[in-house]
RNA sequence: GACCCUAUCGUCCAGCGGUUAGGACACCGCCCUUUCACGGCAGUAACCGGGGUUCGAAUCCCCGUAGGGUCGCCA
């Protein structure tokens, strides 16, 4: 402690261990911009061997809810952004990691009261109308920012009229600017990485830190994420909520990859990566200064690439869950069959939500394959029945039921009958899957197996 | 009204005084494949405008314009 009785603030030198934080308010959902802020904090912590703190800013504003807290925690976990310090559950009084708690601001009232008294005692704050006001500096404040450089923020004309601002409301609840600074101070935060929407207000924060007798942390204000048309992203906009990615069946790896490249890039780093791979390359200086626009098409591209590269066992696991969500229970089938079946669709790189459409036929009863009307009209015309029957006979006579043999057999028959390969491929596909599109025909037949294929072929060629 | 940030293909990024302004997504054509895709090859497409500085500006400065943000007893 120093002469004034304060706990000495952590010296901010280059060698000081980095401590960053993500401090969301639980007011509804996890915004994609917030997710990226969390990601950048996570990357910086990992890159520097520092500590990533999660703090819930739930000061009473009548908008907070338990559900919103849970959404934030589950969203971060889904993205794989693990925090070193913070709550372990959504319970404000529950278990935590770290020695700087509580990590819910609603449980830190005594800290704020103590700090408010400190400011009153030092003459930086005064009471008026039942509220506590901060004696704001009238001089322009220089905000040192690692992304945009030094920003000089003078008072606006409105502020010049009445520069002081409220620290603690008349109802006793401290405001954001106050608790945010106090907590960053108490928690030893060294780098504040947050959205650019906070840049202007940082003047208040810098002044507050100084009033406490310490230098502010380093700031890095990152550009915002806007809609494709440049407008602000709000809750209803497509892609605004992290939960929507879970629902739509995106892989978290894809979302992370896409978000990493929204406002950040490094030289000689391939565009496709995992957060673990680029963490060592993450520098705040490489953060872009201009706002970015959210392009779902590009996110889809990243999903496509990551889905195809996913480890087979993980792909199967994700696929089984996606099917179950769609009402298809695969548990009655042999696990080997289930994985072989799902794996025939992996190369397609489809969203998990679309997986049932590509693989449901594997799990349908042979006499209950549902035919897409258009597919049936197009490929199962009466004229196709004789060739289909012939194909069934050839398949049945096959010694081995593998993709290579199946393909050779089908093509040989086509040549023999003097028809195009498609004249056999299409009816066969529709007879076995009900659809015109799907996994590679020969591989899908191999997985279905001799018996199922025979039954399905027989079903259409006899029923017509 | 004031203040702050920003400005390269439609989108995301490269470029950091001298480049035929590069890559990715999207789009288009061809090849491959007689499922949809993948893949291969090629292509369309950008330095917001105006002044400076300089032998030389996408790169530096100024003005304008545009977009975004902030100015609460919201966070």
Short mmCIF file of C-alpha atoms (C1' of nucleotides) in Angstrom, two decimals:
data_model
loop_
_atom_site.label_atom_id
_atom_site.label_comp_id
_atom_site.label_asym_id
_atom_site.label_seq_id
_atom_site.Cartn_x
_atom_site.Cartn_y
_atom_site.Cartn_z
CA UNK A 1 0.00 0.00 0.00
CA UNK A 2 1.16 3.51 -0.67
CA UNK A 3 0.88 6.60 1.50
CA UNK A 4 -2.70 7.20 0.50
CA UNK A 5 -3.64 3.74 1.63
CA UNK A 6 -4.24 2.44 -1.85
CA UNK A 7 -3.24 -0.92 -3.08
CA UNK A 8 -0.51 -0.24 -5.61
CA UNK A 9 -1.72 -0.71 -9.08
CA UNK A 10 0.00 -3.25 -11.25
CA UNK A 11 2.87 -1.61 -13.12
CA UNK A 12 2.09 -1.60 -16.81
CA UNK A 13 5.34 -2.53 -18.39
CA UNK A 14 5.97 -4.65 -21.43
CA UNK A 15 6.88 -7.54 -19.23
CA UNK A 16 3.77 -7.37 -17.06
CA UNK A 17 1.60 -10.43 -17.49
CA UNK A 18 -1.29 -9.65 -19.76
CA UNK A 19 -4.78 -9.70 -18.28
CA UNK A 20 -7.69 -9.13 -20.62
CA UNK A 21 -11.38 -9.50 -20.13
CA UNK A 22 -14.68 -9.92 -21.92
CA UNK A 23 -17.37 -8.05 -20.03
CA UNK A 24 -20.79 -8.56 -21.59
CA UNK A 25 -24.09 -7.35 -20.21
CA UNK A 26 -26.68 -10.08 -20.14
CA UNK A 27 -29.41 -8.20 -21.94
CA UNK A 28 -30.69 -10.80 -24.34
CA UNK A 29 -28.31 -12.59 -26.65
CA UNK A 30 -24.67 -12.97 -27.61
CA UNK A 31 -24.11 -10.57 -30.48
CA UNK A 32 -21.72 -11.61 -33.22
CA UNK A 33 -19.72 -8.45 -32.53
CA UNK A 34 -19.46 -9.40 -28.90
CA UNK A 35 -18.34 -12.87 -29.87
CA UNK A 36 -15.57 -11.40 -31.98
CA UNK A 37 -14.54 -9.12 -29.13
CA UNK A 38 -14.35 -12.17 -26.89
CA UNK A 39 -12.38 -13.99 -29.57
CA UNK A 40 -9.82 -11.19 -29.94
CA UNK A 41 -9.39 -11.06 -26.18
CA UNK A 42 -8.99 -14.82 -26.09
CA UNK A 43 -6.45 -14.77 -28.92
CA UNK A 44 -4.44 -12.04 -27.28
CA UNK A 45 -4.42 -13.83 -23.95
CA UNK A 46 -3.30 -17.07 -25.56
CA UNK A 47 -0.72 -15.34 -27.70
CA UNK A 48 0.85 -13.61 -24.69
CA UNK A 49 0.38 -16.39 -22.20
CA UNK A 50 -1.86 -14.02 -20.31
CA UNK A 51 -5.14 -14.41 -18.51
CA UNK A 52 -8.59 -14.16 -20.06
CA UNK A 53 -11.21 -12.99 -17.60
CA UNK A 54 -14.97 -13.23 -18.02
CA UNK A 55 -16.94 -10.64 -16.10
CA UNK A 56 -20.70 -10.28 -16.20
CA UNK A 57 -21.82 -6.66 -16.19
CA UNK A 58 -25.22 -7.15 -14.68
CA UNK A 59 -25.60 -3.91 -12.80
CA UNK A 60 -29.29 -3.46 -12.32
CA UNK A 61 -30.88 -1.94 -15.36
CA UNK A 62 -34.03 -4.04 -15.50
CA UNK A 63 -32.83 -5.61 -18.72
CA UNK A 64 -30.69 -8.37 -17.30
CA UNK A 65 -31.97 -11.89 -17.09
CA UNK A 66 -30.70 -15.28 -16.02
CA UNK A 67 -31.52 -16.67 -19.43
CA UNK A 68 -29.31 -14.04 -21.04
CA UNK A 69 -26.43 -14.96 -18.74
CA UNK A 70 -26.78 -18.61 -19.70
CA UNK A 71 -26.88 -17.73 -23.38
CA UNK A 72 -23.57 -15.88 -23.07
CA UNK A 73 -21.82 -18.70 -21.23
CA UNK A 74 -23.10 -21.39 -23.56
CA UNK A 75 -22.28 -19.29 -26.59
CA UNK A 76 -18.68 -18.79 -25.48
CA UNK A 77 -18.35 -22.46 -24.66
CA UNK A 78 -19.76 -23.46 -28.01
CA UNK A 79 -17.18 -21.25 -29.69
CA UNK A 80 -14.48 -22.80 -27.56
CA UNK A 81 -13.49 -19.51 -25.95
CA UNK A 82 -12.56 -20.77 -22.53
CA UNK A 83 -11.86 -18.21 -19.84
CA UNK A 84 -9.21 -18.53 -17.16
CA UNK A 85 -11.03 -16.47 -14.56
CA UNK A 86 -14.71 -15.95 -14.07
CA UNK A 87 -17.89 -17.77 -13.23
CA UNK A 88 -18.10 -21.50 -13.88
CA UNK A 89 -21.87 -21.37 -14.17
CA UNK A 90 -24.54 -18.80 -14.81
CA UNK A 91 -25.20 -18.59 -11.09
CA UNK A 92 -24.01 -15.22 -9.79
CA UNK A 93 -23.29 -16.85 -6.44
CA UNK A 94 -21.97 -20.06 -7.91
CA UNK A 95 -18.46 -21.44 -8.25
CA UNK A 96 -15.73 -19.42 -9.91
CA UNK A 97 -12.19 -19.65 -11.17
CA UNK A 98 -9.77 -16.94 -10.13
CA UNK A 99 -9.06 -14.77 -7.13
CA UNK A 100 -10.49 -11.49 -8.35
CA UNK A 101 -14.15 -12.27 -7.87
CA UNK A 102 -16.99 -11.88 -7.56
CA UNK A 103 -17.23 -11.80 -11.35
CA UNK A 104 -20.83 -10.65 -11.45
CA UNK A 105 -21.06 -6.93 -10.92
CA UNK A 106 -24.30 -7.35 -9.08
CA UNK A 107 -22.23 -8.97 -6.30
CA UNK A 108 -19.59 -6.25 -6.11
CA UNK A 109 -21.56 -3.50 -4.41
CA UNK A 110 -19.12 -3.16 -1.53
CA UNK A 111 -16.23 -2.66 -3.91
CA UNK A 112 -18.05 0.16 -5.68
CA UNK A 113 -19.06 1.78 -2.40
CA UNK A 114 -15.48 1.71 -1.22
CA UNK A 115 -14.21 3.20 -4.44
CA UNK A 116 -16.93 5.85 -4.40
CA UNK A 117 -15.86 6.88 -0.91
CA UNK A 118 -12.29 7.06 -2.10
CA UNK A 119 -13.24 9.49 -4.85
CA UNK A 120 -15.28 11.59 -2.46
CA UNK A 121 -12.39 11.72 -0.02
CA UNK A 122 -9.96 12.78 -2.70
CA UNK A 123 -12.32 15.46 -3.97
CA UNK A 124 -12.92 13.85 -7.34
CA UNK A 125 -16.57 13.20 -6.63
CA UNK A 126 -19.38 15.06 -4.94
CA UNK A 127 -23.00 14.46 -4.11
CA UNK A 128 -25.84 16.33 -5.75
CA UNK A 129 -29.53 15.53 -5.97
CA UNK A 130 -28.87 12.27 -4.18
CA UNK A 131 -26.48 11.03 -6.84
CA UNK A 132 -22.69 10.92 -6.85
CA UNK A 133 -21.06 13.00 -9.59
CA UNK A 134 -17.57 12.75 -11.02
CA UNK A 135 -15.64 15.96 -11.37
CA UNK A 136 -14.66 15.48 -15.01
CA UNK A 137 -11.61 17.20 -16.41
CA UNK A 138 -12.41 20.09 -18.72
CA UNK A 139 -9.30 19.53 -20.78
CA UNK A 140 -9.18 17.34 -23.89
CA UNK A 141 -8.24 13.80 -22.94
CA UNK A 142 -5.75 11.80 -24.94
CA UNK A 143 -6.77 8.19 -25.35
CA UNK A 144 -3.85 5.96 -26.22
CA UNK A 145 -5.20 3.32 -28.55
CA UNK A 146 -3.22 0.45 -29.98
CA UNK A 147 -5.42 0.24 -33.05
CA UNK A 148 -6.08 3.83 -34.09
CA UNK A 149 -3.26 5.57 -32.28
CA UNK A 150 -3.60 8.49 -29.88
CA UNK A 151 -7.09 9.92 -29.95
CA UNK A 152 -7.62 13.40 -28.53
CA UNK A 153 -11.15 13.74 -27.23
CA UNK A 154 -12.27 17.24 -26.23
CA UNK A 155 -15.61 17.76 -24.56
CA UNK A 156 -18.55 18.04 -26.95
CA UNK A 157 -20.56 21.23 -26.75
CA UNK A 158 -23.21 19.48 -24.74
CA UNK A 159 -20.63 18.12 -22.32
CA UNK A 160 -18.96 21.52 -22.02
CA UNK A 161 -22.22 22.87 -20.65
CA UNK A 162 -22.19 20.30 -17.87
CA UNK A 163 -18.99 18.24 -17.82
CA UNK A 164 -19.53 16.26 -14.64
CA UNK A 165 -21.25 12.94 -14.90
CA UNK A 166 -22.96 10.45 -12.64
CA UNK A 167 -20.98 7.71 -10.94
CA UNK A 168 -23.72 6.44 -8.67
CA UNK A 169 -27.37 7.07 -9.33
CA UNK A 170 -29.69 8.46 -6.73
CA UNK A 171 -31.11 4.97 -6.25
CA UNK A 172 -27.65 3.81 -5.23
CA UNK A 173 -26.88 1.83 -8.36
CA UNK A 174 -23.48 2.69 -9.90
CA UNK A 175 -23.34 3.37 -13.63
CA UNK A 176 -21.45 1.47 -16.31
CA UNK A 177 -18.52 3.86 -16.70
CA UNK A 178 -17.81 3.65 -13.00
CA UNK A 179 -18.11 -0.07 -12.41
CA UNK A 180 -16.32 -0.86 -15.63
CA UNK A 181 -13.29 1.18 -14.62
CA UNK A 182 -13.33 0.05 -11.01
CA UNK A 183 -13.43 -3.58 -12.02
CA UNK A 184 -10.72 -3.24 -14.62
CA UNK A 185 -8.67 -1.62 -11.89
CA UNK A 186 -9.49 -4.16 -9.20
CA UNK A 187 -9.04 -7.08 -11.53
CA UNK A 188 -5.69 -5.84 -12.80
CA UNK A 189 -6.75 -5.65 -16.42
CA UNK A 190 -3.79 -4.60 -18.57
CA UNK A 191 -5.40 -4.40 -22.00
CA UNK A 192 -8.95 -3.37 -22.78
CA UNK A 193 -9.93 -4.85 -26.13
CA UNK A 194 -13.48 -3.80 -26.96
CA UNK A 195 -15.75 -2.44 -29.66
CA UNK A 196 -15.13 0.95 -31.17
CA UNK A 197 -18.48 2.13 -29.90
CA UNK A 198 -16.69 2.68 -26.60
CA UNK A 199 -13.92 4.84 -28.01
CA UNK A 200 -15.42 8.26 -27.35
CA UNK A 201 -16.44 7.36 -23.82
CA UNK A 202 -12.97 6.15 -23.04
CA UNK A 203 -12.09 9.75 -22.18
CA UNK A 204 -14.27 9.34 -19.12
CA UNK A 205 -12.55 6.10 -18.24
CA UNK A 206 -9.09 7.56 -18.62
CA UNK A 207 -10.03 10.48 -16.39
CA UNK A 208 -11.43 8.08 -13.80
CA UNK A 209 -8.30 5.94 -13.72
CA UNK A 210 -6.24 9.08 -13.18
CA UNK A 211 -8.56 10.14 -10.37
CA UNK A 212 -7.74 6.84 -8.74
CA UNK A 213 -4.10 7.71 -9.13
CA UNK A 214 -3.20 5.13 -11.73
CA UNK A 215 -2.52 5.10 -15.42
CA UNK A 216 -5.25 3.49 -17.51
CA UNK A 217 -4.74 0.14 -19.19
CA UNK A 218 -3.77 -0.10 -22.83
CA UNK A 219 -6.74 0.23 -25.12
CA UNK A 220 -7.49 -1.49 -28.38
CA UNK A 221 -10.80 -0.44 -29.90
CA UNK A 222 -11.80 -2.79 -32.65
CA UNK A 223 -14.04 -1.79 -35.56
CA UNK A 224 -17.67 -2.75 -35.57
CA UNK A 225 -19.43 -5.41 -37.59
CA UNK A 226 -22.20 -4.02 -39.76
CA UNK A 227 -24.83 -5.56 -42.00
CA UNK A 228 -23.94 -6.10 -45.64
CA UNK A 229 -25.70 -2.84 -46.48
CA UNK A 230 -23.64 -0.95 -43.93
CA UNK A 231 -26.39 -0.51 -41.38
CA UNK A 232 -26.01 -1.37 -37.74
CA UNK A 233 -26.56 -5.00 -36.87
CA UNK A 234 -29.42 -5.51 -34.50
CA UNK A 235 -30.89 -8.58 -32.92
CA UNK A 236 -33.26 -9.38 -35.77
CA UNK A 237 -30.63 -9.19 -38.48
CA UNK A 238 -29.45 -12.42 -39.98
CA UNK A 239 -26.32 -13.69 -38.29
CA UNK A 240 -26.49 -11.20 -35.43
CA UNK A 241 -26.93 -13.83 -32.75
CA UNK A 242 -24.39 -16.54 -32.06
CA UNK A 243 -27.24 -18.87 -31.25
CA UNK A 244 -28.41 -18.61 -34.85
CA UNK A 245 -25.20 -20.31 -35.98
CA UNK A 246 -25.85 -23.18 -33.62
CA UNK A 247 -29.40 -23.46 -34.90
CA UNK A 248 -28.43 -23.24 -38.55
CA UNK A 249 -25.85 -25.96 -38.12
CA UNK A 250 -22.58 -24.12 -38.56
CA UNK A 251 -19.43 -25.58 -37.12
CA UNK A 252 -17.93 -23.37 -34.39
CA UNK A 253 -14.58 -23.71 -36.16
CA UNK A 254 -16.10 -21.99 -39.19
CA UNK A 255 -17.58 -19.14 -37.18
CA UNK A 256 -14.29 -18.60 -35.37
CA UNK A 257 -12.33 -18.64 -38.61
CA UNK A 258 -14.66 -16.18 -40.28
CA UNK A 259 -14.82 -13.84 -37.30
CA UNK A 260 -11.05 -13.84 -36.93
CA UNK A 261 -10.71 -12.43 -40.41
CA UNK A 262 -13.29 -9.73 -39.84
CA UNK A 263 -11.03 -6.87 -38.86
CA UNK A 264 -7.82 -8.76 -38.49
CA UNK A 265 -5.29 -10.39 -40.75
CA UNK A 266 -1.65 -11.34 -40.69
CA UNK A 267 0.89 -11.73 -43.41
CA UNK A 268 1.59 -15.16 -44.82
CA UNK A 269 -1.16 -16.80 -42.83
CA UNK A 270 -3.44 -19.09 -44.83
CA UNK A 271 -7.06 -18.06 -44.67
CA UNK A 272 -8.19 -21.39 -43.33
CA UNK A 273 -7.20 -22.02 -39.73
CA UNK A 274 -8.24 -22.83 -36.19
CA UNK A 275 -7.95 -20.36 -33.35
CA UNK A 276 -5.18 -22.43 -31.81
CA UNK A 277 -3.22 -22.16 -35.03
CA UNK A 278 -3.39 -18.39 -35.33
CA UNK A 279 -3.21 -17.46 -31.65
CA UNK A 280 0.62 -17.33 -31.85
CA UNK A 281 0.33 -14.92 -34.76
CA UNK A 282 -2.23 -12.59 -33.22
CA UNK A 283 -1.06 -9.00 -32.80
CA UNK A 284 -3.24 -6.06 -31.80
CA UNK A 285 -1.29 -3.93 -34.27
CA UNK A 286 -2.69 -6.04 -37.10
CA UNK A 287 -6.26 -5.14 -36.26
CA UNK A 288 -7.99 -3.18 -38.97
CA UNK A 289 -9.35 0.32 -38.44
CA UNK A 290 -12.42 0.26 -40.68
CA UNK A 291 -15.74 -1.33 -39.89
CA UNK A 292 -16.45 -4.67 -41.54
CA UNK A 293 -19.62 -5.95 -43.13
CA UNK A 294 -21.06 -9.31 -42.35
CA UNK A 295 -21.19 -11.61 -45.37
CA UNK A 296 -23.02 -14.86 -44.76
CA UNK A 297 -21.76 -16.29 -48.06
CA UNK A 298 -18.20 -16.21 -46.85
CA UNK A 299 -19.14 -17.79 -43.54
CA UNK A 300 -20.77 -20.61 -45.50
CA UNK A 301 -17.56 -21.05 -47.40
CA UNK A 302 -15.63 -21.46 -44.18
CA UNK A 303 -18.17 -23.95 -42.92
CA UNK A 304 -17.80 -25.91 -46.13
CA UNK A 305 -14.04 -26.08 -45.75
CA UNK A 306 -14.05 -26.91 -42.06
CA UNK A 307 -16.81 -29.48 -42.38
CA UNK A 308 -14.84 -31.37 -44.99
CA UNK A 309 -11.72 -31.31 -42.86
CA UNK A 310 -13.39 -32.31 -39.64
CA UNK A 311 -12.10 -35.49 -38.04
CA UNK A 312 -14.44 -38.33 -39.10
CA UNK A 313 -15.44 -39.25 -35.57
CA UNK A 314 -16.34 -35.68 -34.77
CA UNK A 315 -18.25 -35.31 -38.00
CA UNK A 316 -20.22 -38.44 -37.25
CA UNK A 317 -20.97 -37.27 -33.75
CA UNK A 318 -22.18 -33.90 -35.01
CA UNK A 319 -24.19 -35.65 -37.70
CA UNK A 320 -25.90 -37.99 -35.27
CA UNK A 321 -26.91 -35.00 -33.16
CA UNK A 322 -28.19 -33.13 -36.21
CA UNK A 323 -30.27 -36.12 -37.26
CA UNK A 324 -31.68 -36.54 -33.80
CA UNK A 325 -32.66 -32.87 -33.78
CA UNK A 326 -34.53 -33.56 -37.02
CA UNK A 327 -36.33 -36.49 -35.43
CA UNK A 328 -34.19 -39.25 -36.86
CA UNK A 329 -32.94 -41.65 -34.22
CA UNK A 330 -29.95 -43.63 -35.44
CA UNK A 331 -29.35 -45.52 -32.23
CA UNK A 332 -31.08 -48.66 -33.51
CA UNK A 333 -28.55 -49.01 -36.31
CA UNK A 334 -25.07 -50.52 -36.02
CA UNK A 335 -22.56 -47.76 -35.27
CA UNK A 336 -20.42 -48.83 -38.21
CA UNK A 337 -23.37 -48.39 -40.52
CA UNK A 338 -24.22 -44.99 -39.06
CA UNK A 339 -20.72 -43.63 -39.50
CA UNK A 340 -20.27 -45.02 -43.00
CA UNK A 341 -23.61 -43.52 -43.95
CA UNK A 342 -22.90 -40.06 -42.53
CA UNK A 343 -19.39 -40.01 -43.89
CA UNK A 344 -20.68 -40.30 -47.46
CA UNK A 345 -22.12 -36.82 -46.96
CA UNK A 346 -19.10 -35.19 -45.33
CA UNK A 347 -17.44 -34.19 -48.58
CA UNK A 348 -20.53 -32.18 -49.43
CA UNK A 349 -19.71 -29.72 -46.65
CA UNK A 350 -23.34 -28.96 -46.00
CA UNK A 351 -24.63 -27.21 -42.91
CA UNK A 352 -25.39 -29.66 -40.13
CA UNK A 353 -29.01 -28.63 -40.39
CA UNK A 354 -29.08 -29.87 -43.98
CA UNK A 355 -27.53 -33.22 -43.18
CA UNK A 356 -30.85 -35.03 -42.66
CA UNK A 357 -31.87 -34.19 -46.20
CA UNK A 358 -28.74 -35.87 -47.46
CA UNK A 359 -28.77 -38.94 -45.28
CA UNK A 360 -32.25 -39.66 -43.99
CA UNK A 361 -32.82 -42.44 -46.55
CA UNK A 362 -30.15 -44.55 -44.85
CA UNK A 363 -32.38 -44.77 -41.82
CA UNK A 364 -35.75 -45.21 -43.50
CA UNK A 365 -37.43 -48.60 -43.80
CA UNK A 366 -36.91 -50.09 -47.26
CA UNK A 367 -40.60 -49.93 -48.02
CA UNK A 368 -40.97 -46.45 -46.62
CA UNK A 369 -38.44 -44.36 -48.55
CA UNK A 370 -40.17 -41.10 -49.26
CA UNK A 371 -40.05 -40.01 -52.87
CA UNK A 372 -39.67 -36.42 -53.84
CA UNK A 373 -42.54 -35.85 -56.33
CA UNK A 374 -40.33 -34.20 -58.90
CA UNK A 375 -37.68 -36.88 -58.57
CA UNK A 376 -40.25 -39.61 -58.98
CA UNK A 377 -41.81 -38.02 -62.06
CA UNK A 378 -38.42 -37.45 -63.60
CA UNK A 379 -36.64 -40.71 -62.91
CA UNK A 380 -39.22 -43.33 -62.12
CA UNK A 381 -41.27 -43.22 -65.28
CA UNK A 382 -42.78 -46.57 -66.35
CA UNK A 383 -40.26 -46.79 -69.16
CA UNK A 384 -37.46 -47.01 -66.62
CA UNK A 385 -38.86 -50.00 -64.82
CA UNK A 386 -37.50 -52.76 -67.04
CA UNK A 387 -33.93 -51.42 -66.92
CA UNK A 388 -34.19 -50.94 -63.20
CA UNK A 389 -35.28 -54.53 -62.81
CA UNK A 390 -32.39 -55.65 -64.95
CA UNK A 391 -30.02 -53.59 -62.85
CA UNK A 392 -31.37 -55.23 -59.73
CA UNK A 393 -30.62 -58.64 -61.16
CA UNK A 394 -27.06 -57.69 -62.04
CA UNK A 395 -26.46 -56.25 -58.59
CA UNK A 396 -27.83 -59.39 -56.99
CA UNK A 397 -25.43 -61.51 -58.99
CA UNK A 398 -22.44 -59.49 -57.85
CA UNK A 399 -19.91 -61.39 -55.73
CA UNK A 400 -18.79 -58.27 -53.89
CA UNK A 401 -21.03 -55.31 -53.12
CA UNK A 402 -18.54 -52.48 -53.27
CA UNK A 403 -18.58 -49.11 -55.00
CA UNK A 404 -16.08 -50.07 -57.67
CA UNK A 405 -17.94 -53.22 -58.70
CA UNK A 406 -21.27 -51.46 -58.56
CA UNK A 407 -20.07 -48.71 -60.83
CA UNK A 408 -18.55 -51.15 -63.29
CA UNK A 409 -21.68 -53.22 -63.32
CA UNK A 410 -23.99 -50.30 -63.86
CA UNK A 411 -21.89 -48.87 -66.65
CA UNK A 412 -21.55 -52.25 -68.34
CA UNK A 413 -25.29 -52.67 -68.30
CA UNK A 414 -25.79 -49.22 -69.76
CA UNK A 415 -23.46 -50.05 -72.61
CA UNK A 416 -25.14 -53.40 -73.11
CA UNK A 417 -28.59 -51.81 -73.26
CA UNK A 418 -27.37 -48.97 -75.40
CA UNK A 419 -28.57 -46.31 -73.00
CA UNK A 420 -26.83 -43.42 -71.34
CA UNK A 421 -25.38 -44.05 -67.92
CA UNK A 422 -27.71 -41.40 -66.53
CA UNK A 423 -30.69 -43.48 -67.62
CA UNK A 424 -29.65 -46.01 -64.99
CA UNK A 425 -28.07 -43.74 -62.42
CA UNK A 426 -31.06 -41.50 -61.91
CA UNK A 427 -33.76 -44.18 -61.49
CA UNK A 428 -31.47 -46.15 -59.22
CA UNK A 429 -30.71 -43.12 -57.08
CA UNK A 430 -34.32 -42.14 -56.70
CA UNK A 431 -35.40 -45.72 -56.00
CA UNK A 432 -32.87 -46.00 -53.18
CA UNK A 433 -32.90 -42.47 -51.75
CA UNK A 434 -36.10 -40.83 -52.94
CA UNK A 435 -34.17 -37.83 -54.24
CA UNK A 436 -32.39 -36.59 -57.35
CA UNK A 437 -29.37 -35.39 -55.42
CA UNK A 438 -27.36 -36.94 -52.66
CA UNK A 439 -24.08 -38.64 -51.86
CA UNK A 440 -22.08 -40.42 -54.53
CA UNK A 441 -24.40 -43.15 -55.88
CA UNK A 442 -21.99 -46.07 -55.84
CA UNK A 443 -20.77 -45.32 -52.35
CA UNK A 444 -24.24 -44.87 -51.04
CA UNK A 445 -25.24 -48.22 -52.51
CA UNK A 446 -22.26 -49.89 -50.90
CA UNK A 447 -23.20 -48.50 -47.51
CA UNK A 448 -26.86 -49.43 -47.87
CA UNK A 449 -25.78 -52.94 -48.71
CA UNK A 450 -26.97 -55.70 -50.99
CA UNK A 451 -30.19 -56.45 -49.13
CA UNK A 452 -31.53 -52.92 -48.78
CA UNK A 453 -30.65 -52.02 -52.34
CA UNK A 454 -32.39 -55.13 -53.64
CA UNK A 455 -35.53 -54.39 -51.67
CA UNK A 456 -35.66 -50.78 -52.71
CA UNK A 457 -35.08 -51.56 -56.36
CA UNK A 458 -37.70 -54.27 -56.26
CA UNK A 459 -40.16 -52.00 -54.56
CA UNK A 460 -40.24 -49.45 -57.37
CA UNK A 461 -39.79 -51.77 -60.30
CA UNK A 462 -42.71 -53.93 -59.23
CA UNK A 463 -44.98 -51.16 -58.00
CA UNK A 464 -44.11 -48.93 -60.93
"C1'" G B 1 -25.70 20.83 -32.67
"C1'" A B 2 -20.60 19.14 -31.01
"C1'" C B 3 -16.84 15.64 -30.91
"C1'" C B 4 -14.35 10.97 -32.37
"C1'" C B 5 -13.13 6.93 -35.86
"C1'" U B 6 -12.95 5.29 -40.87
"C1'" A B 7 -12.59 5.31 -46.55
"C1'" U B 8 -8.60 -0.24 -52.11
"C1'" C B 9 -12.90 -4.93 -56.54
"C1'" G B 10 -20.20 -6.21 -54.60
"C1'" U B 11 -17.92 -8.38 -49.64
"C1'" C B 12 -13.42 -9.63 -46.38
"C1'" C B 13 -8.30 -8.59 -46.47
"C1'" A B 14 -2.83 -7.42 -48.88
"C1'" G B 15 -0.38 -2.89 -50.10
"C1'" C B 16 2.66 0.90 -45.50
"C1'" G B 17 6.55 6.57 -51.82
"C1'" G B 18 8.27 3.52 -57.44
"C1'" U B 19 3.62 -3.09 -58.15
"C1'" U B 20 0.97 -5.01 -65.05
"C1'" A B 21 -2.65 -2.71 -57.53
"C1'" G B 22 -2.36 -9.08 -55.07
"C1'" G B 23 -5.39 -13.05 -52.55
"C1'" A B 24 -10.14 -15.01 -50.68
"C1'" C B 25 -15.74 -15.13 -51.02
"C1'" A B 26 -19.45 -14.15 -54.57
"C1'" C B 27 -20.31 -13.90 -59.89
"C1'" C B 28 -19.30 -15.55 -65.21
"C1'" G B 29 -17.02 -18.99 -69.04
"C1'" C B 30 -14.51 -23.58 -70.20
"C1'" C B 31 -12.72 -28.51 -68.67
"C1'" C B 32 -13.72 -32.74 -65.48
"C1'" U B 33 -18.15 -35.54 -63.84
"C1'" U B 34 -23.85 -37.93 -67.28
"C1'" U B 35 -26.57 -36.54 -59.12
"C1'" C B 36 -25.32 -32.19 -56.45
"C1'" A B 37 -20.71 -30.85 -55.43
"C1'" C B 38 -15.29 -30.95 -55.36
"C1'" G B 39 -11.22 -30.03 -58.47
"C1'" G B 40 -8.46 -27.59 -62.73
"C1'" C B 41 -8.02 -23.35 -66.14
"C1'" A B 42 -9.48 -18.52 -67.50
"C1'" G B 43 -12.35 -13.96 -66.70
"C1'" U B 44 -15.35 -9.52 -64.92
"C1'" A B 45 -14.45 -6.13 -60.97
"C1'" A B 46 -11.42 -1.30 -56.80
"C1'" C B 47 -7.58 2.93 -54.93
"C1'" C B 48 -14.62 8.35 -52.72
"C1'" G B 49 -13.67 13.64 -54.81
"C1'" G B 50 -10.43 17.97 -54.89
"C1'" G B 51 -6.09 20.30 -53.56
"C1'" G B 52 -1.14 19.96 -52.00
"C1'" U B 53 4.18 17.54 -50.62
"C1'" U B 54 7.49 14.77 -53.92
"C1'" C B 55 11.38 13.25 -59.52
"C1'" G B 56 7.36 9.89 -58.26
"C1'" A B 57 1.56 8.87 -54.65
"C1'" A B 58 -3.53 3.83 -53.23
"C1'" U B 59 0.40 4.89 -49.68
"C1'" C B 60 2.19 11.47 -46.43
"C1'" C B 61 -0.69 16.43 -45.37
"C1'" C B 62 -5.22 19.59 -45.92
"C1'" C B 63 -10.32 20.36 -47.38
"C1'" G B 64 -14.75 18.24 -48.89
"C1'" U B 65 -18.03 14.06 -49.20
"C1'" A B 66 -19.81 9.53 -47.39
"C1'" G B 67 -20.34 5.69 -43.67
"C1'" G B 68 -19.99 4.43 -38.54
"C1'" G B 69 -19.67 5.86 -33.38
"C1'" U B 70 -20.30 9.05 -28.97
"C1'" C B 71 -22.25 13.20 -26.19
"C1'" G B 72 -28.02 9.48 -20.31
"C1'" C B 73 -29.21 8.96 -12.96
"C1'" C B 74 -28.60 2.63 -20.47
"C1'" A B 75 -24.75 -0.76 -21.00
#
